[in-house]
Amino acid sequence: MSQDEFRDMLPGTAEFRLPEAAPPKKMNGRRPIPEKPDEQVAKLESTAEPTAEPAIEPAVEPEPAAALDVWDRRVANGLAFLRRRLAGAYEVDEFGFDPELTEAVFHPMLRVLYRDWFRTEVFGIENVPAEGPGLVVGNHSGTLALDALMLTVALRESHPRRRHLRLLGADLVFRMPGMSELARAAGATVACNPDAERLMTNDQLVGVFPEGFKGIGKRFSERYKLQRFGRGGFVSAALRTGTPIVPVAIVGAEEIYPILADLKPLARLLGVPYFPVTPTFPLLGPLGLIPLPSKWLIEFCPPIPTAHLTEYADDPLVVYNLADQVRETIQATLHELLQKRPDPFAR
């Protein structure tokens, strides 16, 4: 036995030989280009089996402490409000206006109609004085005079100074049991020159609707056509105090209770100016009192100054001309707003 054969028989002494590399294949008579190291790594990664990623447990949301704090504050504020009301620790002015009750009770309910139901848009709010007196004169419609209430919310919501509007109401409102107290608490007073002048002398915003019952009781076929403004008493009050007059046009109130007919015999029996027949009232009974969700647009026009005309407060010609100017301004603005709102019930 040779020495080489003996070495091969011993364990652990066999030589380790690398397998011979296969000869490179020819491609169209050319040698293939060897792969770069980066390409080899990419090939290994592509052939490797994907590893399963660990499952991520959903995070547990903490308790909504902020929401609980908000409700705690609301309950605390409500209890404090009731305590003040029961103890009589609140103030009203000489006309019976209760700002705290208006802000805490009346306006929150009206805002639901103003924002969500009527989807009200306001234009020209910069024309309303930031301070001092002002006489806001608007068109009147809607059967139940909701336009006056929405106007108060518009000024409170949109005006930079969040001003209150002191409405002038008809005598009928203050003769109704319970209604008189609510109206005065909300800031309204009787539509007479002495009260209007006192309010404007105290730098208040005063709201008046010269059409009166002729405006809110007119038929649907006469919608957005202004009725006669009466004798212009509101102009005389503005002239005596030098208060600027701000015309305002309101579109949307005509569609909430469209008056199809007026039962005058029943109105006289009940002692009211009119008894309306609408598509839903009295057919649906109390449900007919729900206003239709029309789209509202309110535009405040540029103010008309009166400080230079105070000496003409008793001149019928000046009063009539100024009242006619206000009426024409409102009527022209109504036409413009109706063009902006082609669909009465659009979003």
Coordinates of C-alpha atoms in Angstrom, one line a residue:
M1 CA 0.0 0.0 0.0
S2 CA 1.4 3.3 -1.0
Q3 CA 1.8 6.3 1.4
D4 CA -0.9 8.3 -0.4
E5 CA -3.5 5.5 -0.2
F6 CA -2.7 5.1 3.5
R7 CA -3.3 8.9 4.1
D8 CA -6.7 8.7 2.4
M9 CA -7.8 6.0 4.7
L10 CA -7.1 8.1 7.8
P11 CA -10.1 10.0 9.2
G12 CA -10.0 13.8 9.0
T13 CA -7.1 13.8 6.7
A14 CA -9.0 14.0 3.4
E15 CA -8.4 17.2 1.5
F16 CA -11.3 19.6 1.2
R17 CA -11.7 20.7 -2.4
L18 CA -13.9 23.5 -3.7
P19 CA -16.2 22.4 -6.5
E20 CA -14.9 23.5 -9.8
A21 CA -16.8 26.5 -11.2
A22 CA -18.9 25.7 -14.2
P23 CA -17.6 27.3 -17.4
P24 CA -19.4 30.5 -18.3
K25 CA -22.1 30.2 -20.8
K26 CA -21.8 32.0 -24.0
M27 CA -24.5 34.4 -25.1
N28 CA -24.4 35.3 -28.7
G29 CA -20.6 34.7 -28.7
R30 CA -20.0 37.1 -25.7
R31 CA -19.2 36.3 -22.1
P32 CA -21.9 37.3 -19.6
I33 CA -21.2 40.3 -17.4
P34 CA -20.5 39.3 -13.9
E35 CA -23.1 40.5 -11.3
K36 CA -22.2 43.3 -9.0
P37 CA -22.3 42.7 -5.2
D38 CA -25.3 44.9 -4.8
E39 CA -27.2 42.9 -7.4
Q40 CA -26.3 39.6 -5.6
V41 CA -27.6 41.0 -2.3
A42 CA -30.9 42.1 -4.0
K43 CA -31.3 38.6 -5.5
L44 CA -30.8 37.0 -2.1
E45 CA -33.3 39.3 -0.5
S46 CA -35.9 38.6 -3.2
T47 CA -35.5 34.9 -2.8
A48 CA -35.6 35.0 1.0
E49 CA -38.8 34.0 2.7
P50 CA -40.8 37.0 4.1
T51 CA -40.7 37.2 7.8
A52 CA -44.1 37.8 9.5
E53 CA -44.3 41.2 11.2
P54 CA -45.5 41.2 14.8
A55 CA -49.1 42.1 15.2
I56 CA -49.7 45.5 16.6
E57 CA -52.2 45.7 19.4
P58 CA -54.8 48.5 19.0
A59 CA -54.2 51.3 21.4
V60 CA -56.8 51.7 24.1
E61 CA -58.4 55.1 24.0
P62 CA -58.4 57.0 27.3
E63 CA -61.6 58.2 28.9
P64 CA -62.9 61.4 27.3
A65 CA -62.0 63.5 30.3
A66 CA -62.4 66.8 28.4
A67 CA -66.0 65.9 27.4
L68 CA -66.8 65.1 31.0
D69 CA -65.3 68.4 32.2
V70 CA -67.5 70.3 29.6
W71 CA -70.7 68.6 31.0
D72 CA -69.6 69.3 34.5
R73 CA -69.2 73.0 33.7
R74 CA -72.6 73.0 32.0
V75 CA -74.3 71.4 35.0
A76 CA -72.5 73.8 37.4
N77 CA -73.5 76.8 35.3
G78 CA -77.1 75.6 35.1
L79 CA -77.4 75.2 38.8
A80 CA -75.8 78.6 39.4
F81 CA -78.2 80.1 36.9
L82 CA -81.2 78.6 38.8
R83 CA -79.8 79.7 42.1
R84 CA -79.6 83.3 40.9
R85 CA -83.1 83.3 39.4
L86 CA -84.6 81.9 42.5
A87 CA -82.8 84.4 44.7
G88 CA -83.7 87.3 42.4
A89 CA -80.0 88.1 41.9
Y90 CA -80.3 89.4 38.4
E91 CA -80.9 92.8 36.8
V92 CA -83.5 94.1 34.3
D93 CA -83.6 97.6 32.8
E94 CA -86.4 100.1 32.9
F95 CA -88.2 98.3 30.0
G96 CA -88.0 94.9 31.6
F97 CA -85.1 93.6 29.4
D98 CA -83.4 90.6 31.0
P99 CA -80.0 90.0 29.3
E100 CA -79.1 86.9 31.3
L101 CA -82.4 85.2 30.6
T102 CA -82.2 86.1 26.9
E103 CA -78.7 84.8 26.5
A104 CA -79.2 81.6 28.5
V105 CA -82.7 80.6 27.4
F106 CA -84.2 82.5 24.5
H107 CA -81.2 82.7 22.1
P108 CA -80.0 79.1 22.4
M109 CA -83.5 77.9 21.2
L110 CA -83.6 80.4 18.4
R111 CA -80.1 79.5 17.2
V112 CA -81.4 76.0 16.3
L113 CA -83.8 77.6 13.8
Y114 CA -81.3 80.2 12.7
R115 CA -78.4 77.9 11.9
D116 CA -79.8 74.4 11.3
W117 CA -83.3 74.9 10.1
F118 CA -83.2 78.2 8.1
R119 CA -79.4 78.0 7.3
T120 CA -79.3 81.7 7.5
E121 CA -76.6 83.8 5.7
V122 CA -75.9 87.4 6.7
F123 CA -74.4 90.1 4.5
G124 CA -73.4 93.7 5.2
I125 CA -73.1 93.3 9.0
E126 CA -70.3 96.0 8.9
N127 CA -73.1 98.5 8.1
V128 CA -74.5 98.2 11.6
P129 CA -72.8 100.7 14.0
A130 CA -70.3 99.1 16.3
E131 CA -71.4 101.4 19.1
G132 CA -73.9 104.1 19.8
P133 CA -77.6 104.1 18.6
G134 CA -79.0 102.7 15.4
L135 CA -82.5 102.2 14.0
V136 CA -82.7 98.9 12.0
V137 CA -85.7 99.0 9.7
G138 CA -86.8 95.8 7.9
N139 CA -89.4 94.2 5.8
H140 CA -92.0 92.1 7.7
S141 CA -93.5 88.7 6.7
G142 CA -93.9 85.2 7.9
T143 CA -97.3 85.0 9.6
L144 CA -95.8 84.6 13.1
A145 CA -93.1 87.3 12.8
L146 CA -90.2 84.9 13.1
D147 CA -88.2 87.3 11.0
A148 CA -88.0 89.8 13.9
L149 CA -86.6 87.0 16.2
M150 CA -84.1 85.8 13.6
L151 CA -82.9 89.4 13.1
T152 CA -82.0 89.6 16.8
V153 CA -80.0 86.4 16.6
A154 CA -78.3 87.6 13.4
L155 CA -77.0 90.7 15.2
R156 CA -76.0 88.7 18.3
E157 CA -74.2 86.0 16.3
S158 CA -72.6 87.9 13.4
H159 CA -71.9 91.4 14.7
P160 CA -68.3 91.8 16.0
R161 CA -69.7 93.5 19.2
R162 CA -72.5 90.9 19.6
R163 CA -75.1 93.7 20.0
H164 CA -78.6 93.2 21.3
L165 CA -81.5 94.4 19.1
R166 CA -84.4 96.1 21.0
L167 CA -87.5 95.3 19.0
L168 CA -90.6 97.6 18.8
G169 CA -93.7 95.4 18.9
A170 CA -97.4 96.0 18.3
D171 CA -99.9 96.7 21.1
L172 CA -101.5 93.2 20.5
V173 CA -98.2 91.5 21.7
F174 CA -98.3 93.3 25.0
R175 CA -102.0 92.6 25.6
M176 CA -101.6 88.8 25.4
P177 CA -101.3 87.1 28.8
G178 CA -97.8 85.8 29.3
M179 CA -96.6 87.1 26.0
S180 CA -96.0 90.6 27.3
E181 CA -93.6 89.4 30.0
L182 CA -91.7 87.2 27.6
A183 CA -91.4 89.9 25.0
R184 CA -90.2 92.5 27.5
A185 CA -87.7 90.0 29.0
A186 CA -86.3 89.4 25.5
G187 CA -85.8 93.2 25.0
A188 CA -89.0 94.3 23.1
T189 CA -91.1 97.2 24.0
V190 CA -94.2 99.0 22.6
A191 CA -93.8 100.5 19.2
C192 CA -94.2 104.2 20.2
N193 CA -92.0 107.2 19.6
P194 CA -91.3 107.9 23.3
D195 CA -90.0 104.4 24.0
A196 CA -88.0 104.4 20.8
E197 CA -86.4 107.7 21.5
R198 CA -85.5 106.7 25.0
L199 CA -83.8 103.6 23.8
M200 CA -81.8 105.4 21.1
T201 CA -80.8 108.1 23.5
N202 CA -79.3 105.3 25.6
D203 CA -77.2 104.1 22.6
Q204 CA -79.3 101.1 21.9
L205 CA -79.9 99.3 18.6
V206 CA -83.7 99.5 17.9
G207 CA -85.5 97.3 15.4
V208 CA -88.8 98.3 13.7
F209 CA -91.0 96.8 11.0
P210 CA -93.1 99.6 9.5
E211 CA -95.3 97.3 7.5
G212 CA -96.8 95.9 10.7
F213 CA -99.6 93.3 10.4
K214 CA -100.1 94.2 6.8
G215 CA -96.7 92.7 6.1
I216 CA -96.9 89.4 8.1
G217 CA -100.5 88.8 7.1
K218 CA -100.2 89.3 3.3
R219 CA -101.0 86.4 0.9
F220 CA -98.2 84.3 -0.6
S221 CA -99.0 85.7 -4.1
E222 CA -97.8 89.1 -2.8
R223 CA -94.6 87.8 -1.3
Y224 CA -91.6 90.2 -1.2
K225 CA -93.8 93.1 -2.2
L226 CA -93.5 95.8 0.5
Q227 CA -96.7 97.2 1.9
R228 CA -97.2 100.8 2.9
F229 CA -94.9 102.1 5.7
G230 CA -97.6 104.1 7.5
R231 CA -97.0 107.6 8.6
G232 CA -93.2 107.3 9.1
G233 CA -93.2 107.6 12.9
F234 CA -89.9 105.7 13.0
V235 CA -88.3 108.4 10.9
S236 CA -89.4 111.1 13.3
A237 CA -87.9 109.2 16.2
A238 CA -84.6 108.8 14.4
L239 CA -84.5 112.5 13.3
R240 CA -85.1 113.7 16.9
T241 CA -82.2 111.7 18.2
G242 CA -79.9 112.0 15.2
T243 CA -79.8 108.2 14.9
P244 CA -78.6 106.6 11.6
I245 CA -81.2 104.4 9.9
V246 CA -80.0 101.0 8.7
P247 CA -82.4 99.4 6.2
V248 CA -82.3 95.5 6.3
A249 CA -83.8 93.1 3.7
I250 CA -84.9 89.6 4.9
V251 CA -85.5 86.8 2.3
G252 CA -86.9 83.4 3.5
A253 CA -89.7 84.3 5.9
E254 CA -92.3 84.4 3.2
E255 CA -92.0 80.6 2.6
I256 CA -92.2 79.3 6.2
Y257 CA -96.0 79.7 6.4
P258 CA -97.3 80.5 2.9
I259 CA -100.7 82.2 3.5
L260 CA -103.2 80.9 0.9
A261 CA -106.3 82.5 2.5
D262 CA -107.5 84.6 5.4
L263 CA -110.6 83.6 7.3
K264 CA -111.6 87.2 8.3
P265 CA -114.9 86.2 10.2
L266 CA -112.9 83.8 12.4
A267 CA -110.2 86.4 12.9
R268 CA -112.8 89.0 14.1
L269 CA -114.3 86.4 16.4
L270 CA -110.9 85.7 18.0
G271 CA -109.9 89.4 18.0
V272 CA -106.8 88.9 15.9
P273 CA -105.8 90.8 12.7
Y274 CA -106.0 87.7 10.5
F275 CA -106.6 84.0 10.6
P276 CA -104.2 82.3 8.1
V277 CA -104.8 79.2 6.0
T278 CA -101.6 77.6 5.0
P279 CA -100.7 74.3 3.3
T280 CA -100.3 72.8 6.7
F281 CA -102.5 74.9 9.0
P282 CA -105.2 74.2 10.3
L283 CA -105.2 71.0 8.3
L284 CA -102.5 69.4 10.4
G285 CA -103.4 71.0 13.7
P286 CA -100.4 71.8 15.9
L287 CA -98.1 70.2 13.4
G288 CA -99.0 73.0 11.0
L289 CA -97.1 75.4 13.3
I290 CA -93.8 73.9 12.3
P291 CA -92.2 76.3 9.8
L292 CA -91.1 75.1 6.5
P293 CA -87.2 74.9 6.2
S294 CA -86.7 77.7 3.7
K295 CA -83.3 79.2 3.0
W296 CA -82.8 82.7 4.7
L297 CA -80.7 85.6 3.5
I298 CA -80.4 88.8 5.5
E299 CA -78.6 91.9 4.2
F300 CA -77.9 95.1 6.1
C301 CA -77.8 98.1 3.8
P302 CA -75.5 101.1 4.2
P303 CA -76.8 103.4 7.0
I304 CA -78.7 106.6 6.2
P305 CA -77.4 109.5 8.4
T306 CA -79.9 111.8 10.1
A307 CA -77.7 113.9 12.4
H308 CA -77.9 116.8 9.9
L309 CA -81.7 116.7 9.8
T310 CA -82.7 116.9 13.4
E311 CA -84.4 120.2 13.0
Y312 CA -86.8 118.7 10.4
A313 CA -88.2 116.0 12.7
D314 CA -91.6 117.5 12.5
D315 CA -91.6 118.3 8.8
P316 CA -94.0 115.9 7.1
L317 CA -92.3 116.3 3.7
V318 CA -88.8 115.4 5.0
V319 CA -90.2 112.5 7.0
Y320 CA -92.2 111.1 4.1
N321 CA -89.2 111.4 1.7
L322 CA -86.8 109.7 4.1
A323 CA -89.3 106.9 4.8
D324 CA -89.8 106.4 1.0
Q325 CA -86.0 106.2 0.6
V326 CA -85.8 103.5 3.2
R327 CA -88.6 101.5 1.6
E328 CA -87.1 101.7 -1.9
T329 CA -83.7 100.6 -0.6
I330 CA -85.2 97.5 1.1
Q331 CA -87.3 96.6 -2.0
A332 CA -84.3 96.9 -4.3
T333 CA -82.2 94.7 -2.0
L334 CA -84.9 92.1 -1.8
H335 CA -84.8 91.7 -5.6
E336 CA -81.0 91.2 -5.4
L337 CA -81.2 88.6 -2.7
L338 CA -83.9 86.7 -4.6
Q339 CA -81.5 86.4 -7.5
K340 CA -78.9 85.0 -5.2
R341 CA -81.3 82.5 -3.9
P342 CA -83.1 81.0 -6.9
D343 CA -84.3 77.9 -4.9
P344 CA -86.3 78.8 -1.7
F345 CA -85.3 75.5 -0.1
A346 CA -81.7 75.2 -1.3
R347 CA -79.0 74.3 1.1

